[in-house]
Amino acid sequence: DTEVTQTPKHLVMGMTNKKSLKCEQHMGHRAMYWYKQKAKKPPELMFVYSYEKLSINESVPSRFSPECPNSSLLNLHLHALQPEDSALYLCASSQELGNRWPYNEQFFGPGTRLTVL
Amino acid sequence: QKEVEQNSGPLSVPEGAIASLNCTYSDRVSQSFFWYRQYSGKSPELIMSIYSNGDKEDGRFTAQLNKASQYVSLLIRDSQPSDSATYLCAVNVPIQGAQKLVFGQGTRLTINP
């Protein structure tokens, strides 16, 4: 299995809702990532987990809350989002976090397209 | 200066020709370089990665790296209409004792039949 899966594919939520995005990989990768991508822009890193511990938080607002329940799963909990948070949310994984090529090659899931009303 | 710079295009190439995509980066300590292809509405797909100076070939794709000039490129030979996509250059840079990928703005490539 060489895939990263994400659910749901699409999500529409109001500003007062609480929802969660899920990501799963079965490649034995120990680093997992959340990115946000707006239209016609490159992906922007939000969070990085390495061996189930949060390694990088790119100063993301607290209305986004990541969680890594085990080495295969990554969640992103959403609460009180703003319309400007509407974007494609991408999960990625790599064998490890760091500068050791090719173990740092990142593979992306299909993404969750989020619309905040 | 942006950390990773690409010509945003659009770059238009006739079918069967060679498409050449270029990228420069600012952090001299970067050691790993990646090219992703992203179709409209889809997620980025890793197509090439390179670590050593020189050329790396995989099928119709060749990645070229010149660390002295801080330059990485992607050549696509025998371009096909299915190669029409946005190509993202990404560079591994140090952050907070770890590493992260920094992406260029992407080059939109159109292959004309």
PDB file of C-alpha atoms in Angstrom:
ATOM      1  CA  ASP A   1       0.000   0.000   0.000  1.00  0.00           C
ATOM      2  CA  THR A   2       1.670   3.189  -1.167  1.00  0.00           C
ATOM      3  CA  GLU A   3      -1.161   5.604  -0.559  1.00  0.00           C
ATOM      4  CA  VAL A   4      -2.077   8.421   1.724  1.00  0.00           C
ATOM      5  CA  THR A   5      -5.848   8.611   2.165  1.00  0.00           C
ATOM      6  CA  GLN A   6      -7.884  11.553   3.424  1.00  0.00           C
ATOM      7  CA  THR A   7     -11.504  11.873   4.494  1.00  0.00           C
ATOM      8  CA  PRO A   8     -13.787  13.535   3.772  1.00  0.00           C
ATOM      9  CA  LYS A   9     -13.113  14.653   0.177  1.00  0.00           C
ATOM     10  CA  HIS A  10     -15.306  17.714   0.617  1.00  0.00           C
ATOM     11  CA  LEU A  11     -16.522  19.486   3.736  1.00  0.00           C
ATOM     12  CA  VAL A  12     -18.841  22.453   4.142  1.00  0.00           C
ATOM     13  CA  MET A  13     -19.111  23.900   7.628  1.00  0.00           C
ATOM     14  CA  GLY A  14     -20.466  26.950   9.378  1.00  0.00           C
ATOM     15  CA  MET A  15     -18.316  29.205  11.505  1.00  0.00           C
ATOM     16  CA  THR A  16     -19.707  27.721  14.731  1.00  0.00           C
ATOM     17  CA  ASN A  17     -19.275  24.074  13.765  1.00  0.00           C
ATOM     18  CA  LYS A  18     -16.675  21.609  14.997  1.00  0.00           C
ATOM     19  CA  LYS A  19     -15.390  19.112  12.463  1.00  0.00           C
ATOM     20  CA  SER A  20     -12.350  16.908  11.930  1.00  0.00           C
ATOM     21  CA  LEU A  21     -10.242  15.981   8.920  1.00  0.00           C
ATOM     22  CA  LYS A  22      -8.632  12.544   8.872  1.00  0.00           C
ATOM     23  CA  CYS A  23      -5.518  11.227   7.193  1.00  0.00           C
ATOM     24  CA  GLU A  24      -4.154   7.688   7.094  1.00  0.00           C
ATOM     25  CA  GLN A  25      -1.059   6.028   5.662  1.00  0.00           C
ATOM     26  CA  HIS A  26       0.120   2.410   5.790  1.00  0.00           C
ATOM     27  CA  MET A  27       3.594   2.880   4.379  1.00  0.00           C
ATOM     28  CA  GLY A  28       5.325   2.747   7.763  1.00  0.00           C
ATOM     29  CA  HIS A  29       6.200   6.428   7.462  1.00  0.00           C
ATOM     30  CA  ARG A  30       7.133   8.141  10.732  1.00  0.00           C
ATOM     31  CA  ALA A  31       6.608  11.759   9.668  1.00  0.00           C
ATOM     32  CA  MET A  32       3.219  13.228   8.792  1.00  0.00           C
ATOM     33  CA  TYR A  33       2.294  16.724   7.691  1.00  0.00           C
ATOM     34  CA  TRP A  34      -0.671  19.052   7.298  1.00  0.00           C
ATOM     35  CA  TYR A  35      -0.614  21.664   4.555  1.00  0.00           C
ATOM     36  CA  LYS A  36      -3.108  24.305   3.480  1.00  0.00           C
ATOM     37  CA  GLN A  37      -3.376  25.289  -0.176  1.00  0.00           C
ATOM     38  CA  LYS A  38      -5.338  28.247  -1.523  1.00  0.00           C
ATOM     39  CA  ALA A  39      -6.233  28.528  -5.199  1.00  0.00           C
ATOM     40  CA  LYS A  40      -3.262  29.218  -7.500  1.00  0.00           C
ATOM     41  CA  LYS A  41      -0.842  29.184  -4.549  1.00  0.00           C
ATOM     42  CA  PRO A  42       1.659  26.553  -3.410  1.00  0.00           C
ATOM     43  CA  PRO A  43       0.981  24.403  -0.330  1.00  0.00           C
ATOM     44  CA  GLU A  44       1.783  26.085   2.985  1.00  0.00           C
ATOM     45  CA  LEU A  45       3.014  23.964   5.865  1.00  0.00           C
ATOM     46  CA  MET A  46       0.856  23.991   8.994  1.00  0.00           C
ATOM     47  CA  PHE A  47       2.038  21.153  11.272  1.00  0.00           C
ATOM     48  CA  VAL A  48       4.566  18.335  11.287  1.00  0.00           C
ATOM     49  CA  TYR A  49       4.534  15.207  13.435  1.00  0.00           C
ATOM     50  CA  SER A  50       7.551  12.966  13.797  1.00  0.00           C
ATOM     51  CA  TYR A  51       7.201   9.666  15.661  1.00  0.00           C
ATOM     52  CA  GLU A  52       3.761  10.836  16.833  1.00  0.00           C
ATOM     53  CA  LYS A  53       5.149  13.988  18.454  1.00  0.00           C
ATOM     54  CA  LEU A  54       4.454  17.496  17.193  1.00  0.00           C
ATOM     55  CA  SER A  55       7.741  18.767  15.753  1.00  0.00           C
ATOM     56  CA  ILE A  56       6.720  21.897  13.873  1.00  0.00           C
ATOM     57  CA  ASN A  57       3.796  24.299  14.306  1.00  0.00           C
ATOM     58  CA  GLU A  58       3.995  27.093  11.762  1.00  0.00           C
ATOM     59  CA  SER A  59       2.218  29.596  14.042  1.00  0.00           C
ATOM     60  CA  VAL A  60      -1.170  28.234  13.045  1.00  0.00           C
ATOM     61  CA  PRO A  61      -4.237  29.788  14.781  1.00  0.00           C
ATOM     62  CA  SER A  62      -5.598  27.727  17.673  1.00  0.00           C
ATOM     63  CA  ARG A  63      -8.863  27.107  15.817  1.00  0.00           C
ATOM     64  CA  PHE A  64      -6.847  24.382  14.057  1.00  0.00           C
ATOM     65  CA  SER A  65      -5.838  21.578  16.412  1.00  0.00           C
ATOM     66  CA  PRO A  66      -3.758  18.637  15.167  1.00  0.00           C
ATOM     67  CA  GLU A  67      -3.667  15.187  16.693  1.00  0.00           C
ATOM     68  CA  CYS A  68      -1.611  12.082  15.926  1.00  0.00           C
ATOM     69  CA  PRO A  69      -3.303   9.107  17.651  1.00  0.00           C
ATOM     70  CA  ASN A  70      -0.803   6.596  16.244  1.00  0.00           C
ATOM     71  CA  SER A  71       1.911   6.337  13.630  1.00  0.00           C
ATOM     72  CA  SER A  72      -0.603   5.756  10.799  1.00  0.00           C
ATOM     73  CA  LEU A  73      -3.215   8.366  11.617  1.00  0.00           C
ATOM     74  CA  LEU A  74      -3.285  12.141  11.626  1.00  0.00           C
ATOM     75  CA  ASN A  75      -6.297  14.285  12.454  1.00  0.00           C
ATOM     76  CA  LEU A  76      -6.952  17.993  12.139  1.00  0.00           C
ATOM     77  CA  HIS A  77      -9.702  19.290  14.415  1.00  0.00           C
ATOM     78  CA  LEU A  78     -11.481  22.426  13.251  1.00  0.00           C
ATOM     79  CA  HIS A  79     -13.446  24.832  15.436  1.00  0.00           C
ATOM     80  CA  ALA A  80     -14.797  28.340  14.906  1.00  0.00           C
ATOM     81  CA  LEU A  81     -13.240  28.683  11.469  1.00  0.00           C
ATOM     82  CA  GLN A  82     -13.456  31.798   9.325  1.00  0.00           C
ATOM     83  CA  PRO A  83     -14.473  31.999   5.649  1.00  0.00           C
ATOM     84  CA  GLU A  84     -10.829  32.780   4.768  1.00  0.00           C
ATOM     85  CA  ASP A  85      -9.932  29.304   6.059  1.00  0.00           C
ATOM     86  CA  SER A  86     -11.656  27.818   3.010  1.00  0.00           C
ATOM     87  CA  ALA A  87      -8.948  25.931   1.111  1.00  0.00           C
ATOM     88  CA  LEU A  88      -7.650  22.514   0.090  1.00  0.00           C
ATOM     89  CA  TYR A  89      -6.178  20.779   3.138  1.00  0.00           C
ATOM     90  CA  LEU A  90      -3.461  18.322   2.265  1.00  0.00           C
ATOM     91  CA  CYS A  91      -1.933  15.581   4.337  1.00  0.00           C
ATOM     92  CA  ALA A  92       1.490  14.189   3.445  1.00  0.00           C
ATOM     93  CA  SER A  93       3.852  11.602   4.850  1.00  0.00           C
ATOM     94  CA  SER A  94       7.529  10.704   4.559  1.00  0.00           C
ATOM     95  CA  GLN A  95       9.684   7.902   5.937  1.00  0.00           C
ATOM     96  CA  GLU A  96      11.312  10.334   8.284  1.00  0.00           C
ATOM     97  CA  LEU A  97      11.605  14.008   9.065  1.00  0.00           C
ATOM     98  CA  GLY A  98      14.962  15.511   8.223  1.00  0.00           C
ATOM     99  CA  ASN A  99      17.509  15.961   5.524  1.00  0.00           C
ATOM    100  CA  ARG A 100      18.252  12.306   4.710  1.00  0.00           C
ATOM    101  CA  TRP A 101      17.313  11.854   1.066  1.00  0.00           C
ATOM    102  CA  PRO A 102      15.302   9.946  -0.171  1.00  0.00           C
ATOM    103  CA  TYR A 103      13.753   9.202   3.235  1.00  0.00           C
ATOM    104  CA  ASN A 104      12.450  12.770   3.335  1.00  0.00           C
ATOM    105  CA  GLU A 105      10.432  12.443   0.112  1.00  0.00           C
ATOM    106  CA  GLN A 106       6.894  13.553   0.913  1.00  0.00           C
ATOM    107  CA  PHE A 107       3.830  11.899  -0.601  1.00  0.00           C
ATOM    108  CA  PHE A 108       0.543  13.735  -0.569  1.00  0.00           C
ATOM    109  CA  GLY A 109      -2.988  12.486  -0.081  1.00  0.00           C
ATOM    110  CA  PRO A 110      -5.836  13.666  -2.339  1.00  0.00           C
ATOM    111  CA  GLY A 111      -6.827  16.456   0.029  1.00  0.00           C
ATOM    112  CA  THR A 112     -10.020  17.678   1.673  1.00  0.00           C
ATOM    113  CA  ARG A 113     -11.665  20.671   0.044  1.00  0.00           C
ATOM    114  CA  LEU A 114     -13.048  22.767   2.886  1.00  0.00           C
ATOM    115  CA  THR A 115     -15.617  25.514   2.509  1.00  0.00           C
ATOM    116  CA  VAL A 116     -16.460  27.670   5.525  1.00  0.00           C
ATOM    117  CA  LEU A 117     -19.727  29.569   5.252  1.00  0.00           C
TER     118      LEU A 117
ATOM    119  CA  GLN B   1      14.422  37.432  -2.011  1.00  0.00           C
ATOM    120  CA  LYS B   2      11.994  34.501  -1.958  1.00  0.00           C
ATOM    121  CA  GLU B   3      13.401  31.209  -0.718  1.00  0.00           C
ATOM    122  CA  VAL B   4      12.364  29.329  -3.873  1.00  0.00           C
ATOM    123  CA  GLU B   5      11.685  31.108  -7.154  1.00  0.00           C
ATOM    124  CA  GLN B   6      10.069  29.783 -10.294  1.00  0.00           C
ATOM    125  CA  ASN B   7       8.812  31.460 -13.442  1.00  0.00           C
ATOM    126  CA  SER B   8       5.033  31.329 -12.992  1.00  0.00           C
ATOM    127  CA  GLY B   9       4.439  30.999 -16.748  1.00  0.00           C
ATOM    128  CA  PRO B  10       2.281  30.032 -18.446  1.00  0.00           C
ATOM    129  CA  LEU B  11       4.850  28.090 -20.436  1.00  0.00           C
ATOM    130  CA  SER B  12       3.528  26.821 -23.721  1.00  0.00           C
ATOM    131  CA  VAL B  13       5.330  23.988 -25.528  1.00  0.00           C
ATOM    132  CA  PRO B  14       4.352  22.073 -28.677  1.00  0.00           C
ATOM    133  CA  GLU B  15       3.638  18.371 -28.368  1.00  0.00           C
ATOM    134  CA  GLY B  16       6.772  16.275 -28.813  1.00  0.00           C
ATOM    135  CA  ALA B  17       9.138  19.090 -27.845  1.00  0.00           C
ATOM    136  CA  ILE B  18      11.252  19.417 -24.684  1.00  0.00           C
ATOM    137  CA  ALA B  19       9.734  21.414 -21.826  1.00  0.00           C
ATOM    138  CA  SER B  20      12.291  23.084 -19.558  1.00  0.00           C
ATOM    139  CA  LEU B  21      11.266  24.251 -16.084  1.00  0.00           C
ATOM    140  CA  ASN B  22      13.617  26.224 -13.870  1.00  0.00           C
ATOM    141  CA  CYS B  23      13.917  26.955 -10.168  1.00  0.00           C
ATOM    142  CA  THR B  24      16.401  28.877  -8.007  1.00  0.00           C
ATOM    143  CA  TYR B  25      16.724  28.719  -4.233  1.00  0.00           C
ATOM    144  CA  SER B  26      18.345  30.986  -1.669  1.00  0.00           C
ATOM    145  CA  ASP B  27      19.416  28.732   1.233  1.00  0.00           C
ATOM    146  CA  ARG B  28      22.877  27.309   0.502  1.00  0.00           C
ATOM    147  CA  VAL B  29      22.505  24.584   3.143  1.00  0.00           C
ATOM    148  CA  SER B  30      19.559  22.967   1.303  1.00  0.00           C
ATOM    149  CA  GLN B  31      20.439  19.477   0.158  1.00  0.00           C
ATOM    150  CA  SER B  32      17.231  17.837  -1.128  1.00  0.00           C
ATOM    151  CA  PHE B  33      15.178  19.073  -4.072  1.00  0.00           C
ATOM    152  CA  PHE B  34      11.846  17.898  -5.391  1.00  0.00           C
ATOM    153  CA  TRP B  35       9.558  18.396  -8.367  1.00  0.00           C
ATOM    154  CA  TYR B  36       5.829  17.919  -7.956  1.00  0.00           C
ATOM    155  CA  ARG B  37       3.185  17.884 -10.681  1.00  0.00           C
ATOM    156  CA  GLN B  38      -0.256  19.208  -9.782  1.00  0.00           C
ATOM    157  CA  TYR B  39      -3.253  18.904 -12.062  1.00  0.00           C
ATOM    158  CA  SER B  40      -6.054  21.415 -11.581  1.00  0.00           C
ATOM    159  CA  GLY B  41      -8.189  20.461  -8.584  1.00  0.00           C
ATOM    160  CA  LYS B  42      -5.865  17.615  -7.560  1.00  0.00           C
ATOM    161  CA  SER B  43      -3.098  17.194  -5.013  1.00  0.00           C
ATOM    162  CA  PRO B  44       0.647  17.457  -5.761  1.00  0.00           C
ATOM    163  CA  GLU B  45       2.296  14.289  -7.073  1.00  0.00           C
ATOM    164  CA  LEU B  46       6.028  13.710  -6.574  1.00  0.00           C
ATOM    165  CA  ILE B  47       7.636  13.083  -9.952  1.00  0.00           C
ATOM    166  CA  MET B  48      11.363  13.631  -9.318  1.00  0.00           C
ATOM    167  CA  SER B  49      13.732  14.213  -6.436  1.00  0.00           C
ATOM    168  CA  ILE B  50      17.460  14.918  -6.533  1.00  0.00           C
ATOM    169  CA  TYR B  51      20.264  15.216  -3.999  1.00  0.00           C
ATOM    170  CA  SER B  52      23.549  15.189  -5.911  1.00  0.00           C
ATOM    171  CA  ASN B  53      24.905  17.698  -8.404  1.00  0.00           C
ATOM    172  CA  GLY B  54      24.314  16.688 -11.990  1.00  0.00           C
ATOM    173  CA  ASP B  55      21.500  14.978 -13.849  1.00  0.00           C
ATOM    174  CA  LYS B  56      19.020  12.364 -12.743  1.00  0.00           C
ATOM    175  CA  GLU B  57      16.852  10.702 -15.356  1.00  0.00           C
ATOM    176  CA  ASP B  58      13.573   8.809 -14.955  1.00  0.00           C
ATOM    177  CA  GLY B  59      11.754   7.979 -18.171  1.00  0.00           C
ATOM    178  CA  ARG B  60      10.914  11.210 -20.000  1.00  0.00           C
ATOM    179  CA  PHE B  61      11.896  13.330 -16.983  1.00  0.00           C
ATOM    180  CA  THR B  62      15.380  14.640 -16.149  1.00  0.00           C
ATOM    181  CA  ALA B  63      16.152  16.659 -13.039  1.00  0.00           C
ATOM    182  CA  GLN B  64      19.304  18.779 -13.059  1.00  0.00           C
ATOM    183  CA  LEU B  65      20.969  20.214  -9.953  1.00  0.00           C
ATOM    184  CA  ASN B  66      23.732  22.800  -9.689  1.00  0.00           C
ATOM    185  CA  LYS B  67      24.369  23.606  -6.034  1.00  0.00           C
ATOM    186  CA  ALA B  68      27.082  26.178  -6.808  1.00  0.00           C
ATOM    187  CA  SER B  69      24.550  28.211  -8.807  1.00  0.00           C
ATOM    188  CA  GLN B  70      21.655  27.255  -6.475  1.00  0.00           C
ATOM    189  CA  TYR B  71      19.675  26.115  -9.470  1.00  0.00           C
ATOM    190  CA  VAL B  72      17.504  23.081 -10.132  1.00  0.00           C
ATOM    191  CA  SER B  73      15.626  22.306 -13.321  1.00  0.00           C
ATOM    192  CA  LEU B  74      13.236  19.750 -14.775  1.00  0.00           C
ATOM    193  CA  LEU B  75      13.280  18.677 -18.406  1.00  0.00           C
ATOM    194  CA  ILE B  76      10.349  16.824 -19.919  1.00  0.00           C
ATOM    195  CA  ARG B  77      11.205  15.118 -23.211  1.00  0.00           C
ATOM    196  CA  ASP B  78       8.631  14.223 -25.872  1.00  0.00           C
ATOM    197  CA  SER B  79       6.028  16.405 -24.142  1.00  0.00           C
ATOM    198  CA  GLN B  80       2.482  15.086 -24.182  1.00  0.00           C
ATOM    199  CA  PRO B  81      -0.817  16.948 -23.662  1.00  0.00           C
ATOM    200  CA  SER B  82      -1.178  14.934 -20.429  1.00  0.00           C
ATOM    201  CA  ASP B  83       1.915  16.772 -19.126  1.00  0.00           C
ATOM    202  CA  SER B  84      -0.132  19.998 -19.007  1.00  0.00           C
ATOM    203  CA  ALA B  85      -0.200  20.875 -15.305  1.00  0.00           C
ATOM    204  CA  THR B  86       1.399  23.146 -12.716  1.00  0.00           C
ATOM    205  CA  TYR B  87       4.904  22.054 -11.719  1.00  0.00           C
ATOM    206  CA  LEU B  88       6.034  22.898  -8.199  1.00  0.00           C
ATOM    207  CA  CYS B  89       9.684  23.058  -7.237  1.00  0.00           C
ATOM    208  CA  ALA B  90      10.299  22.298  -3.550  1.00  0.00           C
ATOM    209  CA  VAL B  91      13.443  22.606  -1.451  1.00  0.00           C
ATOM    210  CA  ASN B  92      14.195  21.176   1.991  1.00  0.00           C
ATOM    211  CA  VAL B  93      15.274  23.979   4.337  1.00  0.00           C
ATOM    212  CA  PRO B  94      16.237  23.883   8.042  1.00  0.00           C
ATOM    213  CA  ILE B  95      13.702  25.103  10.599  1.00  0.00           C
ATOM    214  CA  GLN B  96      13.529  24.785  14.396  1.00  0.00           C
ATOM    215  CA  GLY B  97      16.128  22.014  14.453  1.00  0.00           C
ATOM    216  CA  ALA B  98      14.192  20.087  11.812  1.00  0.00           C
ATOM    217  CA  GLN B  99      13.583  20.451   8.073  1.00  0.00           C
ATOM    218  CA  LYS B 100      10.626  21.599   6.041  1.00  0.00           C
ATOM    219  CA  LEU B 101       9.693  21.774   2.372  1.00  0.00           C
ATOM    220  CA  VAL B 102       9.459  25.243   0.886  1.00  0.00           C
ATOM    221  CA  PHE B 103       7.627  25.438  -2.430  1.00  0.00           C
ATOM    222  CA  GLY B 104       8.036  27.816  -5.319  1.00  0.00           C
ATOM    223  CA  GLN B 105       4.938  29.497  -6.735  1.00  0.00           C
ATOM    224  CA  GLY B 106       4.713  26.870  -9.487  1.00  0.00           C
ATOM    225  CA  THR B 107       5.035  27.021 -13.273  1.00  0.00           C
ATOM    226  CA  ARG B 108       1.921  26.387 -15.311  1.00  0.00           C
ATOM    227  CA  LEU B 109       2.827  24.271 -18.342  1.00  0.00           C
ATOM    228  CA  THR B 110       0.602  23.821 -21.377  1.00  0.00           C
ATOM    229  CA  ILE B 111       1.452  21.280 -24.086  1.00  0.00           C
ATOM    230  CA  ASN B 112      -0.184  22.184 -27.386  1.00  0.00           C
ATOM    231  CA  PRO B 113      -1.227  19.295 -29.674  1.00  0.00           C
TER     232      PRO B 113
END
